[in-house]
Amino acid sequence: MVTETTDAYSPEQPSISSSLYNVKVSPEIRGISNKNFHKFLNEILSEIFFQLTKYGKKDNVEINVELSRDLEIPEWREFVITVKLLEMDSMKDEEFFSLWKEIDGSVRDRISSIKDLDKEVLEKYGKPMIILEKDE
């Protein structure tokens, strides 16, 4: 599946750009003009792909990146990355939860290790909520 991309996902990040066929970025995220946000997002996606590769799952996923509206407080936006594993009926629940914990933990560690992380980006968009889904 080919999705729209922006120049924010440039060849300087080959591990991500070569895998973009299964990443969908919402128009709202694409419209963010802060280059530091897109560097931040590239770091996160890179880590997600690294973990998926370790589990042998990177070729069978769909990733959606969006700012989701909170139902109780509509003006509040949440940075959400959904990783949907496609046709994974052979994956046991324990393995699924282990993968989710690995992805979530490694993304948080990666964010903490970014030396020149723009504090404004974190204040405005926060750390992403990572959701892992199975296609059943």
Tab-separated table of N, CA, C and O in Angstrom:
chain	number	residue	atom	x	y	z
A	1	MET	N	0.841	-1.170	0.000
A	1	MET	CA	0.000	0.000	0.000
A	1	MET	C	0.890	1.237	0.000
A	1	MET	O	1.769	1.377	0.829
A	2	VAL	N	0.670	2.147	-0.885
A	2	VAL	CA	1.440	3.380	-0.967
A	2	VAL	C	0.613	4.487	-0.332
A	2	VAL	O	-0.573	4.625	-0.607
A	3	THR	N	1.248	5.249	0.543
A	3	THR	CA	0.536	6.356	1.180
A	3	THR	C	1.263	7.649	0.872
A	3	THR	O	2.402	7.645	0.429
A	4	GLU	N	0.602	8.758	1.131
A	4	GLU	CA	1.217	10.057	0.915
A	4	GLU	C	2.332	10.259	1.931
A	4	GLU	O	2.235	9.833	3.070
A	5	THR	N	3.379	10.898	1.492
A	5	THR	CA	4.474	11.212	2.407
A	5	THR	C	4.820	12.681	2.245
A	5	THR	O	4.347	13.343	1.335
A	6	THR	N	5.661	13.160	3.123
A	6	THR	CA	6.128	14.537	3.001
A	6	THR	C	7.638	14.522	2.955
A	6	THR	O	8.268	13.509	3.211
A	7	ASP	N	8.218	15.672	2.680
A	7	ASP	CA	9.673	15.733	2.652
A	7	ASP	C	10.264	15.627	4.061
A	7	ASP	O	11.457	15.553	4.224
A	8	ALA	N	9.410	15.587	5.068
A	8	ALA	CA	9.919	15.399	6.424
A	8	ALA	C	10.551	14.017	6.571
A	8	ALA	O	11.393	13.807	7.416
A	9	TYR	N	10.130	13.083	5.749
A	9	TYR	CA	10.678	11.726	5.792
A	9	TYR	C	11.630	11.594	4.622
A	9	TYR	O	11.307	11.098	3.573
A	10	SER	N	12.812	12.108	4.817
A	10	SER	CA	13.773	12.232	3.732
A	10	SER	C	14.723	11.048	3.679
A	10	SER	O	14.797	10.261	4.613
A	11	PRO	N	15.476	10.935	2.591
A	11	PRO	CA	16.435	9.840	2.453
A	11	PRO	C	17.529	9.833	3.519
A	11	PRO	O	18.236	8.859	3.654
A	12	GLU	N	17.642	10.919	4.299
A	12	GLU	CA	18.630	10.896	5.370
A	12	GLU	C	18.253	9.875	6.440
A	12	GLU	O	19.063	9.528	7.284
A	13	GLN	N	17.046	9.381	6.394
A	13	GLN	CA	16.592	8.325	7.299
A	13	GLN	C	16.202	7.101	6.447
A	13	GLN	O	15.041	6.768	6.328
A	14	PRO	N	17.168	6.406	5.827
A	14	PRO	CA	16.834	5.348	4.878
A	14	PRO	C	16.025	4.206	5.474
A	14	PRO	O	15.187	3.625	4.802
A	15	SER	N	16.230	3.881	6.750
A	15	SER	CA	15.485	2.768	7.321
A	15	SER	C	13.991	3.067	7.380
A	15	SER	O	13.171	2.170	7.301
A	16	ILE	N	13.658	4.349	7.492
A	16	ILE	CA	12.250	4.723	7.542
A	16	ILE	C	11.701	4.920	6.132
A	16	ILE	O	10.676	4.379	5.782
A	17	SER	N	12.424	5.678	5.315
A	17	SER	CA	11.900	5.977	3.983
A	17	SER	C	11.721	4.707	3.160
A	17	SER	O	10.801	4.605	2.367
A	18	SER	N	12.569	3.702	3.374
A	18	SER	CA	12.424	2.466	2.608
A	18	SER	C	11.231	1.651	3.094
A	18	SER	O	10.785	0.738	2.422
A	19	SER	N	10.723	1.988	4.264
A	19	SER	CA	9.603	1.236	4.819
A	19	SER	C	8.306	2.036	4.815
A	19	SER	O	7.329	1.618	5.402
A	20	LEU	N	8.298	3.184	4.174
A	20	LEU	CA	7.140	4.072	4.256
A	20	LEU	C	5.875	3.534	3.616
A	20	LEU	O	4.810	4.067	3.858
A	21	TYR	N	5.996	2.493	2.832
A	21	TYR	CA	4.798	1.983	2.168
A	21	TYR	C	3.732	1.556	3.165
A	21	TYR	O	2.564	1.468	2.822
A	22	ASN	N	4.082	1.283	4.410
A	22	ASN	CA	3.075	0.868	5.377
A	22	ASN	C	2.913	1.849	6.537
A	22	ASN	O	2.468	1.479	7.592
A	23	VAL	N	3.289	3.107	6.307
A	23	VAL	CA	3.105	4.153	7.317
A	23	VAL	C	2.141	5.196	6.757
A	23	VAL	O	2.367	5.736	5.683
A	24	LYS	N	1.077	5.455	7.504
A	24	LYS	CA	0.120	6.496	7.124
A	24	LYS	C	0.241	7.630	8.130
A	24	LYS	O	0.111	7.407	9.324
A	25	VAL	N	0.499	8.816	7.620
A	25	VAL	CA	0.645	9.989	8.466
A	25	VAL	C	-0.555	10.895	8.199
A	25	VAL	O	-0.823	11.257	7.053
A	26	SER	N	-1.273	11.253	9.257
A	26	SER	CA	-2.479	12.066	9.087
A	26	SER	C	-2.123	13.426	8.498
A	26	SER	O	-1.021	13.934	8.692
A	27	PRO	N	-3.076	14.047	7.799
A	27	PRO	CA	-2.842	15.392	7.246
A	27	PRO	C	-2.447	16.395	8.335
A	27	PRO	O	-1.632	17.277	8.102
A	28	GLU	N	-3.010	16.242	9.513
A	28	GLU	CA	-2.695	17.153	10.618
A	28	GLU	C	-1.216	17.031	11.023
A	28	GLU	O	-0.538	18.026	11.244
A	29	ILE	N	-0.711	15.810	11.080
A	29	ILE	CA	0.711	15.594	11.403
A	29	ILE	C	1.576	16.113	10.255
A	29	ILE	O	2.576	16.788	10.469
A	30	ARG	N	1.200	15.804	9.020
A	30	ARG	CA	1.970	16.279	7.859
A	30	ARG	C	2.027	17.799	7.827
A	30	ARG	O	2.993	18.375	7.340
A	31	GLY	N	0.987	18.453	8.340
A	31	GLY	CA	0.913	19.911	8.314
A	31	GLY	C	1.740	20.600	9.389
A	31	GLY	O	1.870	21.816	9.379
A	32	ILE	N	2.304	19.838	10.320
A	32	ILE	CA	3.136	20.441	11.362
A	32	ILE	C	4.424	20.940	10.720
A	32	ILE	O	5.137	20.182	10.071
A	33	SER	N	4.705	22.222	10.882
A	33	SER	CA	5.858	22.822	10.201
A	33	SER	C	7.144	22.753	11.023
A	33	SER	O	8.207	23.102	10.526
A	34	ASN	N	7.063	22.295	12.243
A	34	ASN	CA	8.243	22.219	13.110
A	34	ASN	C	9.133	21.058	12.673
A	34	ASN	O	8.773	19.891	12.817
A	35	LYS	N	10.318	21.370	12.126
A	35	LYS	CA	11.236	20.328	11.645
A	35	LYS	C	11.702	19.434	12.786
A	35	LYS	O	11.953	18.249	12.578
A	36	ASN	N	11.819	19.996	13.977
A	36	ASN	CA	12.237	19.188	15.119
A	36	ASN	C	11.198	18.122	15.446
A	36	ASN	O	11.545	17.030	15.895
A	37	PHE	N	9.914	18.442	15.241
A	37	PHE	CA	8.885	17.433	15.459
A	37	PHE	C	9.086	16.268	14.501
A	37	PHE	O	8.988	15.111	14.891
A	38	HIS	N	9.384	16.555	13.247
A	38	HIS	CA	9.544	15.494	12.257
A	38	HIS	C	10.816	14.677	12.502
A	38	HIS	O	10.828	13.471	12.272
A	39	LYS	N	11.870	15.314	13.029
A	39	LYS	CA	13.059	14.549	13.446
A	39	LYS	C	12.684	13.607	14.588
A	39	LYS	O	13.090	12.451	14.617
A	40	PHE	N	11.920	14.147	15.536
A	40	PHE	CA	11.429	13.370	16.682
A	40	PHE	C	10.611	12.170	16.188
A	40	PHE	O	10.830	11.038	16.608
A	41	LEU	N	9.702	12.420	15.262
A	41	LEU	CA	8.870	11.357	14.712
A	41	LEU	C	9.722	10.319	13.980
A	41	LEU	O	9.498	9.114	14.118
A	42	ASN	N	10.713	10.759	13.224
A	42	ASN	CA	11.607	9.820	12.537
A	42	ASN	C	12.335	8.921	13.533
A	42	ASN	O	12.496	7.721	13.286
A	43	GLU	N	12.781	9.484	14.638
A	43	GLU	CA	13.455	8.685	15.676
A	43	GLU	C	12.511	7.614	16.214
A	43	GLU	O	12.890	6.463	16.395
A	44	ILE	N	11.284	8.007	16.475
A	44	ILE	CA	10.294	7.074	17.023
A	44	ILE	C	9.989	5.961	16.011
A	44	ILE	O	9.987	4.778	16.354
A	45	LEU	N	9.728	6.343	14.762
A	45	LEU	CA	9.422	5.334	13.738
A	45	LEU	C	10.606	4.411	13.507
A	45	LEU	O	10.429	3.201	13.318
A	46	SER	N	11.791	4.944	13.538
A	46	SER	CA	12.993	4.134	13.381
A	46	SER	C	13.057	3.067	14.478
A	46	SER	O	13.354	1.899	14.218
A	47	GLU	N	12.782	3.471	15.706
A	47	GLU	CA	12.811	2.526	16.826
A	47	GLU	C	11.710	1.476	16.696
A	47	GLU	O	11.928	0.293	16.968
A	48	ILE	N	10.526	1.888	16.268
A	48	ILE	CA	9.425	0.928	16.077
A	48	ILE	C	9.816	-0.102	15.023
A	48	ILE	O	9.645	-1.313	15.226
A	49	PHE	N	10.369	0.360	13.897
A	49	PHE	CA	10.780	-0.580	12.852
A	49	PHE	C	11.898	-1.499	13.331
A	49	PHE	O	11.930	-2.676	12.986
A	50	PHE	N	12.809	-0.982	14.144
A	50	PHE	CA	13.885	-1.808	14.687
A	50	PHE	C	13.304	-2.946	15.520
A	50	PHE	O	13.690	-4.112	15.373
A	51	GLN	N	12.353	-2.624	16.396
A	51	GLN	CA	11.741	-3.646	17.246
A	51	GLN	C	10.920	-4.642	16.418
A	51	GLN	O	10.955	-5.849	16.659
A	52	LEU	N	10.173	-4.136	15.442
A	52	LEU	CA	9.388	-5.034	14.587
A	52	LEU	C	10.295	-5.982	13.806
A	52	LEU	O	9.968	-7.149	13.616
A	53	THR	N	11.455	-5.475	13.376
A	53	THR	CA	12.418	-6.301	12.646
A	53	THR	C	12.954	-7.400	13.556
A	53	THR	O	13.086	-8.551	13.124
A	54	LYS	N	13.249	-7.060	14.818
A	54	LYS	CA	13.731	-8.067	15.771
A	54	LYS	C	12.733	-9.214	15.920
A	54	LYS	O	13.121	-10.361	16.079
A	55	TYR	N	11.453	-8.904	15.864
A	55	TYR	CA	10.407	-9.916	16.008
A	55	TYR	C	9.985	-10.511	14.654
A	55	TYR	O	9.061	-11.302	14.593
A	56	GLY	N	10.623	-10.063	13.587
A	56	GLY	CA	10.282	-10.570	12.261
A	56	GLY	C	8.905	-10.134	11.784
A	56	GLY	O	8.251	-10.827	11.012
A	57	LYS	N	8.450	-8.953	12.196
A	57	LYS	CA	7.085	-8.500	11.889
A	57	LYS	C	7.019	-7.249	11.031
A	57	LYS	O	5.941	-6.787	10.721
A	58	LYS	N	8.142	-6.665	10.618
A	58	LYS	CA	8.099	-5.352	9.981
A	58	LYS	C	7.432	-5.341	8.608
A	58	LYS	O	6.973	-4.309	8.159
A	59	ASP	N	7.359	-6.480	7.940
A	59	ASP	CA	6.770	-6.498	6.603
A	59	ASP	C	5.269	-6.734	6.623
A	59	ASP	O	4.635	-6.750	5.580
A	60	ASN	N	4.701	-6.930	7.776
A	60	ASN	CA	3.294	-7.283	7.856
A	60	ASN	C	2.551	-6.369	8.829
A	60	ASN	O	1.810	-6.835	9.684
A	61	VAL	N	2.801	-5.055	8.681
A	61	VAL	CA	2.188	-4.087	9.587
A	61	VAL	C	1.657	-2.878	8.831
A	61	VAL	O	2.059	-2.608	7.703
A	62	GLU	N	0.771	-2.191	9.500
A	62	GLU	CA	0.309	-0.864	9.079
A	62	GLU	C	0.531	0.050	10.271
A	62	GLU	O	0.174	-0.301	11.392
A	63	ILE	N	1.139	1.199	10.030
A	63	ILE	CA	1.375	2.147	11.114
A	63	ILE	C	0.639	3.440	10.784
A	63	ILE	O	0.764	3.966	9.680
A	64	ASN	N	-0.150	3.914	11.743
A	64	ASN	CA	-0.885	5.167	11.593
A	64	ASN	C	-0.364	6.161	12.625
A	64	ASN	O	-0.266	5.833	13.807
A	65	VAL	N	-0.042	7.366	12.156
A	65	VAL	CA	0.454	8.425	13.024
A	65	VAL	C	-0.562	9.556	12.963
A	65	VAL	O	-0.876	10.046	11.876
A	66	GLU	N	-1.090	9.947	14.131
A	66	GLU	CA	-2.121	10.981	14.127
A	66	GLU	C	-2.146	11.747	15.448
A	66	GLU	O	-1.573	11.316	16.438
A	67	LEU	N	-2.816	12.877	15.412
A	67	LEU	CA	-3.165	13.583	16.635
A	67	LEU	C	-4.637	13.279	16.866
A	67	LEU	O	-5.491	13.631	16.055
A	68	SER	N	-4.917	12.593	17.929
A	68	SER	CA	-6.279	12.152	18.213
A	68	SER	C	-6.942	13.113	19.184
A	68	SER	O	-6.303	13.608	20.110
A	69	ARG	N	-8.207	13.361	18.964
A	69	ARG	CA	-8.970	14.274	19.833
A	69	ARG	C	-9.480	13.488	21.046
A	69	ARG	O	-9.996	12.392	20.916
A	70	ASP	N	-9.323	14.057	22.211
A	70	ASP	CA	-9.828	13.450	23.439
A	70	ASP	C	-11.352	13.600	23.468
A	70	ASP	O	-11.873	14.677	23.204
A	71	LEU	N	-12.060	12.531	23.800
A	71	LEU	CA	-13.527	12.581	23.805
A	71	LEU	C	-14.077	13.454	24.928
A	71	LEU	O	-15.085	14.134	24.754
A	72	GLU	N	-13.414	13.435	26.080
A	72	GLU	CA	-13.910	14.210	27.219
A	72	GLU	C	-13.510	15.681	27.141
A	72	GLU	O	-14.245	16.544	27.597
A	73	ILE	N	-12.323	15.950	26.590
A	73	ILE	CA	-11.844	17.331	26.458
A	73	ILE	C	-11.463	17.539	24.989
A	73	ILE	O	-10.320	17.338	24.600
A	74	PRO	N	-12.435	17.897	24.133
A	74	PRO	CA	-12.217	17.951	22.677
A	74	PRO	C	-11.066	18.837	22.218
A	74	PRO	O	-10.462	18.558	21.189
A	75	GLU	N	-10.729	19.887	22.972
A	75	GLU	CA	-9.637	20.750	22.520
A	75	GLU	C	-8.264	20.137	22.822
A	75	GLU	O	-7.244	20.619	22.363
A	76	TRP	N	-8.240	19.054	23.581
A	76	TRP	CA	-6.983	18.386	23.918
A	76	TRP	C	-6.656	17.358	22.842
A	76	TRP	O	-7.498	16.566	22.441
A	77	ARG	N	-5.419	17.392	22.355
A	77	ARG	CA	-4.979	16.489	21.301
A	77	ARG	C	-3.927	15.544	21.864
A	77	ARG	O	-3.113	15.937	22.691
A	78	GLU	N	-3.946	14.318	21.395
A	78	GLU	CA	-2.982	13.328	21.848
A	78	GLU	C	-2.237	12.749	20.654
A	78	GLU	O	-2.840	12.417	19.642
A	79	PHE	N	-0.934	12.645	20.774
A	79	PHE	CA	-0.056	12.113	19.741
A	79	PHE	C	-0.112	10.585	19.839
A	79	PHE	O	0.313	10.005	20.833
A	80	VAL	N	-0.681	9.938	18.819
A	80	VAL	CA	-0.913	8.487	18.856
A	80	VAL	C	-0.264	7.811	17.649
A	80	VAL	O	-0.434	8.262	16.517
A	81	ILE	N	0.451	6.729	17.922
A	81	ILE	CA	1.000	5.894	16.857
A	81	ILE	C	0.402	4.501	17.040
A	81	ILE	O	0.596	3.865	18.073
A	82	THR	N	-0.366	4.072	16.037
A	82	THR	CA	-0.995	2.760	16.083
A	82	THR	C	-0.235	1.827	15.150
A	82	THR	O	-0.051	2.129	13.975
A	83	VAL	N	0.202	0.707	15.696
A	83	VAL	CA	0.897	-0.316	14.926
A	83	VAL	C	-0.064	-1.488	14.823
A	83	VAL	O	-0.413	-2.110	15.832
A	84	LYS	N	-0.528	-1.764	13.613
A	84	LYS	CA	-1.484	-2.849	13.408
A	84	LYS	C	-0.776	-4.014	12.735
A	84	LYS	O	-0.248	-3.879	11.630
A	85	LEU	N	-0.743	-5.143	13.428
A	85	LEU	CA	-0.147	-6.357	12.877
A	85	LEU	C	-1.190	-7.039	12.000
A	85	LEU	O	-2.295	-7.345	12.456
A	86	LEU	N	-0.864	-7.254	10.759
A	86	LEU	CA	-1.812	-7.830	9.809
A	86	LEU	C	-1.692	-9.349	9.761
A	86	LEU	O	-0.589	-9.893	9.789
A	87	GLU	N	-2.815	-10.018	9.684
A	87	GLU	CA	-2.870	-11.483	9.534
A	87	GLU	C	-1.941	-12.190	10.517
A	87	GLU	O	-1.082	-12.976	10.141
A	88	MET	N	-2.137	-11.918	11.791
A	88	MET	CA	-1.240	-12.469	12.802
A	88	MET	C	-1.922	-13.534	13.659
A	88	MET	O	-1.664	-13.647	14.837
A	89	ASP	N	-2.780	-14.349	13.081
A	89	ASP	CA	-3.531	-15.308	13.875
A	89	ASP	C	-2.630	-16.313	14.587
A	89	ASP	O	-3.025	-16.926	15.553
A	90	SER	N	-1.372	-16.476	14.122
A	90	SER	CA	-0.480	-17.444	14.762
A	90	SER	C	0.268	-16.851	15.962
A	90	SER	O	0.954	-17.566	16.662
A	91	MET	N	0.122	-15.564	16.194
A	91	MET	CA	0.822	-14.931	17.308
A	91	MET	C	0.024	-15.107	18.592
A	91	MET	O	-1.127	-14.695	18.679
A	92	LYS	N	0.662	-15.725	19.583
A	92	LYS	CA	0.006	-15.943	20.869
A	92	LYS	C	-0.084	-14.621	21.627
A	92	LYS	O	0.725	-13.721	21.428
A	93	ASP	N	-1.060	-14.534	22.530
A	93	ASP	CA	-1.266	-13.308	23.301
A	93	ASP	C	-0.015	-12.899	24.073
A	93	ASP	O	0.316	-11.718	24.141
A	94	GLU	N	0.699	-13.875	24.660
A	94	GLU	CA	1.902	-13.546	25.434
A	94	GLU	C	2.939	-12.889	24.539
A	94	GLU	O	3.597	-11.918	24.932
A	95	GLU	N	3.126	-13.414	23.326
A	95	GLU	CA	4.103	-12.852	22.391
A	95	GLU	C	3.667	-11.452	21.949
A	95	GLU	O	4.473	-10.535	21.839
A	96	PHE	N	2.365	-11.284	21.707
A	96	PHE	CA	1.800	-10.001	21.311
A	96	PHE	C	2.069	-8.946	22.384
A	96	PHE	O	2.557	-7.860	22.098
A	97	PHE	N	1.780	-9.269	23.649
A	97	PHE	CA	1.982	-8.314	24.735
A	97	PHE	C	3.469	-8.057	24.973
A	97	PHE	O	3.869	-6.944	25.301
A	98	SER	N	4.281	-9.064	24.782
A	98	SER	CA	5.726	-8.906	24.908
A	98	SER	C	6.244	-7.933	23.846
A	98	SER	O	7.064	-7.058	24.134
A	99	LEU	N	5.753	-8.076	22.621
A	99	LEU	CA	6.141	-7.170	21.530
A	99	LEU	C	5.703	-5.746	21.848
A	99	LEU	O	6.481	-4.803	21.704
A	100	TRP	N	4.468	-5.569	22.315
A	100	TRP	CA	3.985	-4.235	22.644
A	100	TRP	C	4.847	-3.598	23.744
A	100	TRP	O	5.256	-2.436	23.639
A	101	LYS	N	5.146	-4.361	24.803
A	101	LYS	CA	5.966	-3.830	25.893
A	101	LYS	C	7.357	-3.464	25.395
A	101	LYS	O	7.914	-2.448	25.789
A	102	GLU	N	7.905	-4.283	24.509
A	102	GLU	CA	9.234	-4.023	23.951
A	102	GLU	C	9.225	-2.736	23.121
A	102	GLU	O	10.103	-1.886	23.263
A	103	ILE	N	8.221	-2.586	22.255
A	103	ILE	CA	8.114	-1.381	21.423
A	103	ILE	C	7.911	-0.150	22.300
A	103	ILE	O	8.629	0.845	22.172
A	104	ASP	N	6.955	-0.204	23.201
A	104	ASP	CA	6.647	0.951	24.048
A	104	ASP	C	7.858	1.342	24.892
A	104	ASP	O	8.231	2.510	24.949
A	105	GLY	N	8.494	0.379	25.526
A	105	GLY	CA	9.650	0.657	26.374
A	105	GLY	C	10.826	1.198	25.588
A	105	GLY	O	11.491	2.155	26.011
A	106	SER	N	11.086	0.596	24.421
A	106	SER	CA	12.243	1.046	23.634
A	106	SER	C	12.007	2.432	23.040
A	106	SER	O	12.938	3.223	22.928
A	107	VAL	N	10.763	2.756	22.683
A	107	VAL	CA	10.456	4.101	22.180
A	107	VAL	C	10.675	5.118	23.300
A	107	VAL	O	11.281	6.161	23.089
A	108	ARG	N	10.222	4.815	24.497
A	108	ARG	CA	10.415	5.737	25.631
A	108	ARG	C	11.909	5.917	25.930
A	108	ARG	O	12.363	7.035	26.196
A	109	ASP	N	12.675	4.806	25.869
A	109	ASP	CA	14.126	4.898	26.084
A	109	ASP	C	14.779	5.747	24.992
A	109	ASP	O	15.663	6.554	25.265
A	110	ARG	N	14.340	5.548	23.747
A	110	ARG	CA	14.920	6.297	22.622
A	110	ARG	C	14.632	7.788	22.784
A	110	ARG	O	15.500	8.616	22.583
A	111	ILE	N	13.415	8.124	23.180
A	111	ILE	CA	13.056	9.533	23.391
A	111	ILE	C	13.944	10.132	24.486
A	111	ILE	O	14.461	11.229	24.340
A	112	SER	N	14.143	9.390	25.566
A	112	SER	CA	14.971	9.874	26.668
A	112	SER	C	16.425	10.066	26.261
A	112	SER	O	17.133	10.885	26.843
A	113	SER	N	16.880	9.309	25.251
A	113	SER	CA	18.288	9.373	24.854
A	113	SER	C	18.580	10.442	23.793
A	113	SER	O	19.731	10.690	23.478
A	114	ILE	N	17.530	11.075	23.245
A	114	ILE	CA	17.747	12.097	22.222
A	114	ILE	C	18.371	13.323	22.882
A	114	ILE	O	17.757	13.958	23.733
A	115	LYS	N	19.608	13.614	22.505
A	115	LYS	CA	20.366	14.681	23.167
A	115	LYS	C	19.813	16.082	22.892
A	115	LYS	O	19.749	16.910	23.766
A	116	ASP	N	19.434	16.334	21.648
A	116	ASP	CA	18.997	17.689	21.307
A	116	ASP	C	17.485	17.758	21.095
A	116	ASP	O	17.001	18.466	20.246
A	117	LEU	N	16.762	17.009	21.925
A	117	LEU	CA	15.303	16.990	21.808
A	117	LEU	C	14.740	18.366	22.132
A	117	LEU	O	15.068	18.963	23.159
A	118	ASP	N	13.926	18.859	21.232
A	118	ASP	CA	13.291	20.167	21.382
A	118	ASP	C	12.215	20.067	22.476
A	118	ASP	O	11.221	19.367	22.316
A	119	LYS	N	12.451	20.747	23.579
A	119	LYS	CA	11.510	20.691	24.716
A	119	LYS	C	10.128	21.205	24.316
A	119	LYS	O	9.114	20.743	24.810
A	120	GLU	N	10.087	22.155	23.385
A	120	GLU	CA	8.807	22.690	22.915
A	120	GLU	C	7.980	21.594	22.232
A	120	GLU	O	6.769	21.530	22.395
A	121	VAL	N	8.661	20.731	21.490
A	121	VAL	CA	7.975	19.622	20.824
A	121	VAL	C	7.337	18.707	21.866
A	121	VAL	O	6.167	18.336	21.751
A	122	LEU	N	8.104	18.362	22.897
A	122	LEU	CA	7.560	17.484	23.944
A	122	LEU	C	6.416	18.151	24.688
A	122	LEU	O	5.418	17.508	24.998
A	123	GLU	N	6.550	19.449	24.971
A	123	GLU	CA	5.482	20.155	25.682
A	123	GLU	C	4.206	20.219	24.854
A	123	GLU	O	3.110	20.045	25.367
A	124	LYS	N	4.356	20.473	23.559
A	124	LYS	CA	3.186	20.655	22.708
A	124	LYS	C	2.533	19.341	22.298
A	124	LYS	O	1.312	19.228	22.275
A	125	TYR	N	3.352	18.312	21.974
A	125	TYR	CA	2.804	17.066	21.442
A	125	TYR	C	2.916	15.895	22.401
A	125	TYR	O	2.239	14.901	22.243
A	126	GLY	N	3.771	16.012	23.385
A	126	GLY	CA	3.935	14.944	24.362
A	126	GLY	C	4.603	13.714	23.778
A	126	GLY	O	4.904	13.647	22.589
A	127	LYS	N	4.857	12.760	24.643
A	127	LYS	CA	5.384	11.480	24.168
A	127	LYS	C	4.211	10.735	23.538
A	127	LYS	O	3.083	10.815	24.025
A	128	PRO	N	4.476	10.014	22.462
A	128	PRO	CA	3.354	9.353	21.784
A	128	PRO	C	2.789	8.187	22.583
A	128	PRO	O	3.505	7.517	23.315
A	129	MET	N	1.499	7.996	22.430
A	129	MET	CA	0.867	6.797	22.950
A	129	MET	C	1.047	5.742	21.848
A	129	MET	O	0.700	5.987	20.691
A	130	ILE	N	1.607	4.599	22.198
A	130	ILE	CA	1.821	3.525	21.234
A	130	ILE	C	0.717	2.495	21.443
A	130	ILE	O	0.533	1.970	22.540
A	131	ILE	N	-0.016	2.225	20.380
A	131	ILE	CA	-1.084	1.226	20.433
A	131	ILE	C	-0.711	0.108	19.470
A	131	ILE	O	-0.379	0.366	18.305
A	132	LEU	N	-0.756	-1.120	19.948
A	132	LEU	CA	-0.489	-2.284	19.109
A	132	LEU	C	-1.791	-3.038	18.944
A	132	LEU	O	-2.478	-3.311	19.930
A	133	GLU	N	-2.149	-3.330	17.700
A	133	GLU	CA	-3.406	-4.046	17.417
A	133	GLU	C	-3.116	-5.280	16.586
A	133	GLU	O	-2.167	-5.300	15.807
A	134	LYS	N	-3.967	-6.275	16.757
A	134	LYS	CA	-3.902	-7.469	15.910
A	134	LYS	C	-5.061	-7.409	14.935
A	134	LYS	O	-6.159	-7.008	15.284
A	135	ASP	N	-4.800	-7.818	13.704
A	135	ASP	CA	-5.850	-7.905	12.697
A	135	ASP	C	-6.463	-9.300	12.801
A	135	ASP	O	-5.853	-10.275	12.410
A	136	GLU	N	-7.651	-9.371	13.407
A	136	GLU	CA	-8.238	-10.705	13.628
A	136	GLU	C	-9.497	-10.893	12.825
A	136	GLU	O	-10.163	-10.017	12.461
